[in-house]
XYZ file of C-alpha atoms in Angstrom:
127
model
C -8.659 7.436 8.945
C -5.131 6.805 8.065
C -3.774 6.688 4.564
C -3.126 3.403 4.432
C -7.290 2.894 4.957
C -8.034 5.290 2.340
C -5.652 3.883 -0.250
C -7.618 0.242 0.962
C -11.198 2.313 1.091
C -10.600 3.393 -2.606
C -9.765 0.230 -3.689
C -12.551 -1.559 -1.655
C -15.291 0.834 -1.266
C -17.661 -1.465 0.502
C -14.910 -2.692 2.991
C -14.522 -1.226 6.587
C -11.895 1.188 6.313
C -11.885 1.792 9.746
C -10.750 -1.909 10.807
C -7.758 -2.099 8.062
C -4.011 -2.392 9.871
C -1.315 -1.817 8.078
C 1.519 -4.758 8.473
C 5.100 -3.623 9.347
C 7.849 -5.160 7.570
C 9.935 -8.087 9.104
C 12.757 -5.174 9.404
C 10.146 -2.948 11.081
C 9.013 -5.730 13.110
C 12.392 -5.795 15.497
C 12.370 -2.190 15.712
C 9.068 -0.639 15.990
C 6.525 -0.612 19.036
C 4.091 -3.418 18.443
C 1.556 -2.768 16.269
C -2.176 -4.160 16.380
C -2.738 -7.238 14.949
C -4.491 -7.439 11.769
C -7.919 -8.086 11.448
C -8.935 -11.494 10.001
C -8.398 -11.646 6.772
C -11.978 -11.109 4.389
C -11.449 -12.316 1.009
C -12.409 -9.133 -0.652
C -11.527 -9.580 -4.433
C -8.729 -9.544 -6.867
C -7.128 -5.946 -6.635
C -5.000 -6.325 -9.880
C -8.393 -6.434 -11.906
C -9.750 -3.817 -10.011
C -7.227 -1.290 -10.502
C -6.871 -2.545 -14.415
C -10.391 -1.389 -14.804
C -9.803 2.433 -13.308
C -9.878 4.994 -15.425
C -6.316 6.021 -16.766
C -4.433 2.819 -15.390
C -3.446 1.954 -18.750
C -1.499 5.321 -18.668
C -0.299 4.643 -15.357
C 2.493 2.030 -13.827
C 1.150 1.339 -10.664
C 2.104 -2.666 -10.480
C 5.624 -1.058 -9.440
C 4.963 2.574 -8.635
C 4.016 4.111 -5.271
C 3.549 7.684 -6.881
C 1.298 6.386 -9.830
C -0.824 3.836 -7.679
C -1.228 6.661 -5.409
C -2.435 9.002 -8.905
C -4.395 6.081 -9.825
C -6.793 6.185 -6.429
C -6.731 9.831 -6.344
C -4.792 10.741 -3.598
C -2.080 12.511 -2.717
C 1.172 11.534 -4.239
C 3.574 14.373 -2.693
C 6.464 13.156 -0.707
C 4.863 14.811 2.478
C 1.590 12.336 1.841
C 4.494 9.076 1.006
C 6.361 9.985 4.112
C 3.103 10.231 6.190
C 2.084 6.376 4.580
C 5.841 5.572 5.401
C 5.402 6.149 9.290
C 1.925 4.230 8.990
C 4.134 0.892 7.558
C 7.118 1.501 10.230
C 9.672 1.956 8.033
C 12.740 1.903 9.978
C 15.276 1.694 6.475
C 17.908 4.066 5.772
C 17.013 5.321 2.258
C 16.723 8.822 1.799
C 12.539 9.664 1.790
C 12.269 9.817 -1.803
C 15.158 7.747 -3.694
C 14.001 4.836 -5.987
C 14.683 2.122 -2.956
C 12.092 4.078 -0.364
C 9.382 4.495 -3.018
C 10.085 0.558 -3.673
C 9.912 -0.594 -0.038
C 7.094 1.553 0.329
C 4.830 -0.247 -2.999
C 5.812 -3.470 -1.738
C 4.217 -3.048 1.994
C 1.365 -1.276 0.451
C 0.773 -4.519 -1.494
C 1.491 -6.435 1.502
C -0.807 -4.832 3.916
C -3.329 -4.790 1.439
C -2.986 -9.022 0.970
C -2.670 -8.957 4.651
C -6.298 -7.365 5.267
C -7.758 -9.718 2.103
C -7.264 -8.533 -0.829
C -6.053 -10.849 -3.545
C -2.566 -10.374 -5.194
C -0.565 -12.099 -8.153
C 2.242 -13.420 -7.221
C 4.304 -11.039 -9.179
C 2.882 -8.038 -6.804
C 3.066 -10.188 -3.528
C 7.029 -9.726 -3.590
């Protein structure tokens, strides 16, 4: 299972891990090999709510925040585990693994991929 399913898994436990794609950026798209289509998408739920309700969101700033949505699901937040869900999204960027504009690309095509494989976003995390 790759991160990208587990971050999806934790958030959907009753989904199909196993079938979730991750969807590359429009930069990534020109660059990287081609990368399996996303499964249709399954209206799932609204994942704001659901993440609201977890125990120590209140504490935590995941709406913008790689690190603490990745602290909020219980997973590994280390750089090792962000560069590892970087390669998964086909990030082809220049930022430096780490700075403020790689954790923010990274957040925003977590949010994406997760809209992509039917999870419900507001609009302020869809962008």
């Amino acid at each position: 299972m790759g991160f990208f399913s587990k971050i999806f898994s934790k958030i959907f436990p009753s989904a199909n891990a196993a079938e979730v794609v991750p969807v590359p950026s429009a930069e990534a798209s020109a660059s990287a090999p081609a990368a399996p289509a996303a499964p249709p998408s399954i209206p799932l739920g609204d994942v704001a709510p659901i993440l609201d309700a977890m125990p120590g969101a209140s504490a935590l700033n995941w709406r913008t925040s790689i690190v603490d949505l990745l602290k909020l699901l219980g997973l590994d937040s280390s750089l090792a585990a962000r560069k590892e869900l970087a390669g998964e999204l086909f990030y082809s960027g220049s930022d430096e693994p780490g700075s403020a504009a790689w954790n923010i690309w990274l957040h925003k095509q977590v949010m994406r991929s997760i809209a992509a494989n039917g999870g419900s976003l507001p609009p302020e995390l869809r962008d």
